[in-house]
CSV table of C-alpha atoms in Angstrom, one decimal:
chain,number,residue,atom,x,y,z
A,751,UNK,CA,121.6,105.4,113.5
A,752,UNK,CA,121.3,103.4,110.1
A,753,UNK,CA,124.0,105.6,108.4
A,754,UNK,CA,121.6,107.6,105.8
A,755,UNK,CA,121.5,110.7,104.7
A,756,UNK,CA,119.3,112.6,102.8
A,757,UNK,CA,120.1,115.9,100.8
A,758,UNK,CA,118.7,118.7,100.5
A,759,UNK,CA,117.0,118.8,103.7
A,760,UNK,CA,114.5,121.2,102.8
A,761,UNK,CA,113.7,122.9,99.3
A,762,UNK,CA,111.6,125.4,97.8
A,763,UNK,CA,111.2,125.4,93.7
A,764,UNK,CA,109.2,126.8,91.1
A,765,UNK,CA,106.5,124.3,89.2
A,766,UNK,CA,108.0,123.4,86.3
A,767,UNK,CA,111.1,123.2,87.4
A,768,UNK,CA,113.3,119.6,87.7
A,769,UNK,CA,114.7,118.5,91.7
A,770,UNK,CA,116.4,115.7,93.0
A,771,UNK,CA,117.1,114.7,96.0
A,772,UNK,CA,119.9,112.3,97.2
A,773,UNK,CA,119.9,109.5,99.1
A,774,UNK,CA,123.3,108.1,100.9
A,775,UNK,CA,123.8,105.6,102.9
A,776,UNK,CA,127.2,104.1,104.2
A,777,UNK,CA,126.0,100.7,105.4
A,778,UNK,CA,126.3,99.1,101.7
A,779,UNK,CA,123.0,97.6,101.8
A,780,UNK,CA,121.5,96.6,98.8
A,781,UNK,CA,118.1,97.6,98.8
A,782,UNK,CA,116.8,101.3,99.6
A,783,UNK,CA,113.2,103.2,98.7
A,784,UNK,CA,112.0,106.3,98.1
A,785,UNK,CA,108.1,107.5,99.7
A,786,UNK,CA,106.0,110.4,100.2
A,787,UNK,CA,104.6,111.4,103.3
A,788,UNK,CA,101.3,113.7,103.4
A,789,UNK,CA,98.8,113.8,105.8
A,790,UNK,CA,96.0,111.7,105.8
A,791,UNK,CA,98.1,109.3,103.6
A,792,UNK,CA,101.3,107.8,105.5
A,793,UNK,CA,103.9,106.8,103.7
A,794,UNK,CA,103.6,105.6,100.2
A,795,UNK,CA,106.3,104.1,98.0
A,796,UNK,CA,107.3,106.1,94.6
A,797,UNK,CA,110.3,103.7,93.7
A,798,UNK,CA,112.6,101.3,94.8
A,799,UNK,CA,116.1,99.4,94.0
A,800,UNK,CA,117.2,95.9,94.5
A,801,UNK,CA,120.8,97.1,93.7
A,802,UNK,CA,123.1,99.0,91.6
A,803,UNK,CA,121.0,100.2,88.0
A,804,UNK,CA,118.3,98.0,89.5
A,805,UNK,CA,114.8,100.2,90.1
A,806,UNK,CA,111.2,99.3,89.7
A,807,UNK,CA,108.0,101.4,90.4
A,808,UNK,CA,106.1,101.8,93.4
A,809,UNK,CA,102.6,102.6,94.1
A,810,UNK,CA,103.0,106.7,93.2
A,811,UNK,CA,105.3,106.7,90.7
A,812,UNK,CA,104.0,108.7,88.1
A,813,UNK,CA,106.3,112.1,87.5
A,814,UNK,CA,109.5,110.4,89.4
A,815,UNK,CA,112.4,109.0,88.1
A,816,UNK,CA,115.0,107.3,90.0
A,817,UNK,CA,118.4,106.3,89.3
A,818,UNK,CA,121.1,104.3,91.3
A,819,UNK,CA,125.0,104.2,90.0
A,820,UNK,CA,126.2,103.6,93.1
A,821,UNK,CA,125.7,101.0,95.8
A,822,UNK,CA,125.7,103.9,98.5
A,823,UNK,CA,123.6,106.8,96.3
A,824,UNK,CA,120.0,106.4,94.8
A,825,UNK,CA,118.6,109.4,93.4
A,826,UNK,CA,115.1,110.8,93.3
A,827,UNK,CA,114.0,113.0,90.3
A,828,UNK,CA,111.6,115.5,89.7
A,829,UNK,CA,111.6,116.0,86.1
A,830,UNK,CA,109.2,118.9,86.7
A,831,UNK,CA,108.3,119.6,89.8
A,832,UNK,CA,104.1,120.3,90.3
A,833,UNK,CA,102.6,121.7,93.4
A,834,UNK,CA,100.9,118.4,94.0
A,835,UNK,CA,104.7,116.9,94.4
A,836,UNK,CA,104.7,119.4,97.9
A,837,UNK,CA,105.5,116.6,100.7
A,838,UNK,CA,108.0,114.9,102.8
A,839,UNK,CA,110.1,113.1,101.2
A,840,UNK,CA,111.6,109.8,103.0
A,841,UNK,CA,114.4,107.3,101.3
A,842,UNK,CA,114.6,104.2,103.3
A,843,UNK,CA,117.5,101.0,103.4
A,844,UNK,CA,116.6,97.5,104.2
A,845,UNK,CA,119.3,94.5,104.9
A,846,UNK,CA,117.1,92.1,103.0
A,847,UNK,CA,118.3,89.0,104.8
A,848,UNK,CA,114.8,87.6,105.0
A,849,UNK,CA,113.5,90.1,106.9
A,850,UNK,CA,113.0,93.6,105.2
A,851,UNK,CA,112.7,95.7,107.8
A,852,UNK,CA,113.5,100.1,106.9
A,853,UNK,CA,115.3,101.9,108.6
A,854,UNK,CA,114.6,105.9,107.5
A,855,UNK,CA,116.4,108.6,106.4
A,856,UNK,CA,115.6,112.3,108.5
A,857,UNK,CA,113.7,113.7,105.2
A,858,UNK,CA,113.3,116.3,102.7
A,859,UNK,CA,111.1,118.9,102.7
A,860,UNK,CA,109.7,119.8,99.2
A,861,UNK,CA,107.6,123.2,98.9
A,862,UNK,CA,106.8,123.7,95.3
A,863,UNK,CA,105.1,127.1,94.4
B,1363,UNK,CA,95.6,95.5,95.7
B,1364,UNK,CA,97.6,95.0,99.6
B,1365,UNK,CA,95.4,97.5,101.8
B,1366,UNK,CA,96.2,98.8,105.4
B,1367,UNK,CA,93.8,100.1,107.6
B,1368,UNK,CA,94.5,101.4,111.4
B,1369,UNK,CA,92.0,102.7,113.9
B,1370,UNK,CA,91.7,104.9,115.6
B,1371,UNK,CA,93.3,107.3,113.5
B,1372,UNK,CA,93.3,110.0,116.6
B,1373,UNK,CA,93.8,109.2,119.9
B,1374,UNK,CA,93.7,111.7,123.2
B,1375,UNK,CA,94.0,109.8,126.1
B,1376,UNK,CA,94.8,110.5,129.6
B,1377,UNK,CA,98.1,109.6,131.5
B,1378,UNK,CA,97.7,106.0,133.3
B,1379,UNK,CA,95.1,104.8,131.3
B,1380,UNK,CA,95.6,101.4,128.5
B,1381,UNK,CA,94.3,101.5,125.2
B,1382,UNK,CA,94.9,99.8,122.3
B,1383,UNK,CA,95.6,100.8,118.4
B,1384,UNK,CA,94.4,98.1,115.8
B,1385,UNK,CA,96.0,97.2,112.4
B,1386,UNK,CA,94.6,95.1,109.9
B,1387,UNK,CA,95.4,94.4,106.4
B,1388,UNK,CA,93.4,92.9,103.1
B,1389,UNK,CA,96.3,90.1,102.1
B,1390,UNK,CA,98.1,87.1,103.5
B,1391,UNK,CA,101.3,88.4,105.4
B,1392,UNK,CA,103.4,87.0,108.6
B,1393,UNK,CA,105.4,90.2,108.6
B,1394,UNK,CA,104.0,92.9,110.0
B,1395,UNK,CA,106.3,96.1,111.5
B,1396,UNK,CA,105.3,99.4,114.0
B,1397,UNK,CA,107.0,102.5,113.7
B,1398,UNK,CA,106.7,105.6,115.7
B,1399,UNK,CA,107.0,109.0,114.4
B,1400,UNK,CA,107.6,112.3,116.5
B,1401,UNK,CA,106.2,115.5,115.1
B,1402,UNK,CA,108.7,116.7,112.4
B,1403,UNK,CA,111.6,113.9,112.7
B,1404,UNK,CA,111.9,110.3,110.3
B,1405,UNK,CA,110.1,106.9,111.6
B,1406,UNK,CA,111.8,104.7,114.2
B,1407,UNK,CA,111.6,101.2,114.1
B,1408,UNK,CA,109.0,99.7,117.1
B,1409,UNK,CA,108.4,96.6,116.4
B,1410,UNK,CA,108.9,93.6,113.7
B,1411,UNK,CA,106.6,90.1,114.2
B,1412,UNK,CA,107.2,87.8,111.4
B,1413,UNK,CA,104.7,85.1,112.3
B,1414,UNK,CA,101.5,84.4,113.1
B,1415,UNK,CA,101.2,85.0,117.5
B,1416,UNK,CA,103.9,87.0,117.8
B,1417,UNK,CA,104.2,89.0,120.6
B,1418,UNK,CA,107.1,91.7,121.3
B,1419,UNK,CA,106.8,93.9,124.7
B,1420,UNK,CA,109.1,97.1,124.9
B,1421,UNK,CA,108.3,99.2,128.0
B,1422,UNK,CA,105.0,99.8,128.1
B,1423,UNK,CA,104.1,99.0,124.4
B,1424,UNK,CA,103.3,95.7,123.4
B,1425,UNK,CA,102.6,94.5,119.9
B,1426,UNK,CA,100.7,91.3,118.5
B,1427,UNK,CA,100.2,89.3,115.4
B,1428,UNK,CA,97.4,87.0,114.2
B,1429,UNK,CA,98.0,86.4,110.8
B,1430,UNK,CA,94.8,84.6,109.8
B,1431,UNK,CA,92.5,87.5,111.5
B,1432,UNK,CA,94.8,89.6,109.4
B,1433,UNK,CA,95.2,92.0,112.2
B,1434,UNK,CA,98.2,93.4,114.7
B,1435,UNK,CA,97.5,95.1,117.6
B,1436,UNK,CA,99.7,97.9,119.9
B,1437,UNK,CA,98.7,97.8,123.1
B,1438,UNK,CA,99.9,101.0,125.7
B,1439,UNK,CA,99.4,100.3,129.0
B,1440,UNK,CA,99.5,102.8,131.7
B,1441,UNK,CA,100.0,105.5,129.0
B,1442,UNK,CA,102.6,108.1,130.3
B,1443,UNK,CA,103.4,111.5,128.1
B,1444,UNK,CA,106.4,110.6,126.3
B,1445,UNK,CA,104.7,108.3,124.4
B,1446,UNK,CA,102.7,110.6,122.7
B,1447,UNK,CA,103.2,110.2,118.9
B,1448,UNK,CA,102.4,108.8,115.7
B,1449,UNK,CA,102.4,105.1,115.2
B,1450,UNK,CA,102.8,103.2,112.0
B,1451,UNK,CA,101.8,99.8,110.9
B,1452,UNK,CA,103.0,98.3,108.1
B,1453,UNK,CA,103.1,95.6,106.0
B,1454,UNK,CA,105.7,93.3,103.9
B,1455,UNK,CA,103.9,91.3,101.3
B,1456,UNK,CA,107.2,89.1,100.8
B,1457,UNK,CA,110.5,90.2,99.0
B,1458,UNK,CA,112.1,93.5,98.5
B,1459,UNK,CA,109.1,95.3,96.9
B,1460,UNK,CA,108.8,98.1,99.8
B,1461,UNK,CA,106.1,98.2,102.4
B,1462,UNK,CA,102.9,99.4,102.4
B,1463,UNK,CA,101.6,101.6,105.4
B,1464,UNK,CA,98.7,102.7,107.4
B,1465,UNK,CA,97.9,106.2,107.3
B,1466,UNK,CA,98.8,106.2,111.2
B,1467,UNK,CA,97.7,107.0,114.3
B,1468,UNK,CA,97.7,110.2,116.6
B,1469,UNK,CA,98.6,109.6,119.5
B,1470,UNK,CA,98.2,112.4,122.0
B,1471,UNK,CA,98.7,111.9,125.8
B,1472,UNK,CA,97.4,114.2,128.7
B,1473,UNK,CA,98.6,114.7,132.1
């Protein structure tokens, strides 16, 4: 158990509407991600943080922001929420000594209608 | 662009049998992890090789590296139900900037 957990754990909204999700983690590691699972896809990376107010873009991250105040907390936003955003969403941690191998959260299911 | 690709992408096989699942990727990496996923829970941490012939055995999975053929390889042998999942490759470029993933492979096991 890597000590993170993600909230909700699953949601239904309206298009249009804004979500986030949270990400906390209680190992005080310094770099976590956000990704998208769908099927036929794996995982791919929206965004990621190298620390506290630290974020950069990943490969899908067009229509998410991300913030991170808080060495334990990074947060994943919806500003408004589209029925192609309907997926699973993982946040990851990595130690980052050398070696950056994740360790997962359980997920968030997203249903937007 | 770093691109993953893993075949098969579905796999029925029976109990007892060996097969393997290939991994290969379009840039230079010596870090290369597997991750299994059971249907409806997170990804679990199989196996990480960080240089060019590793080899890492758990069980009856075993996972290689040969960085200049680009490629990894999980290897089942003598295949028994439990195993039956999805498994991951991925790749780590270098640094903190997230890994990038094959689309997996379905693993399905038959008595």
């Amino acid at each position: 158990d890597a000590g993170i957990t993600q909230s909700p754990r699953h949601k239904v909204t309206e298009t249009g509407t804004p979500v986030t999700l949270r990400c906390h983690q209680t190992e005080n590691h310094r770099y976590m991600y956000w990704y998208r699972q769908d099927p036929g896809h794996g995982l791919r990376l929206i965004h990621y943080s190298y620390g506290v107010k630290d974020t950069d873009k990943g490969e899908v991250s067009d229509g998410y922001s991300v913030s991170r105040s808080k060495t334990e907390d990074f947060l994943l936003t919806l500003e408004s929420a589209t029925s192609s955003q309907t997926s699973v969403y993982f946040c990851a941690i990595s130690t980052g000594t050398g070696v950056f191998e994740q360790y997962f959260g359980p997920g968030t299911r997203l249903t937007v209608t | 662009e770093l691109k993953v690709e893993q075949n098969p992408l579905f796999l029925s096989m029976q109990e007892g049998k060996n097969y393997t699942i290939y991994c290969n990727y379009s840039t230079t990496s010596d870090r290369l992890y597997w991750y299994r996923q059971d249907p409806g829970k997170s990804l679990e941490s199989l196996f990480v090789l960080l240089s060019n012939g590793a080899v890492k055995q758990e069980g009856r999975l075993m996972a290689s590296l040969d960085t200049k053929a680009r490629l990894s390889t999980l290897h089942i042998t003598a295949a028994v139900h439990d195993l039956s999942a999805t498994y991951f490759c991925a790749v780590d470029v270098g640094g903190a900037d997230g890994l990038t993933f094959g689309k997996g492979t379905h693993l399905i096991i038959q008595p």
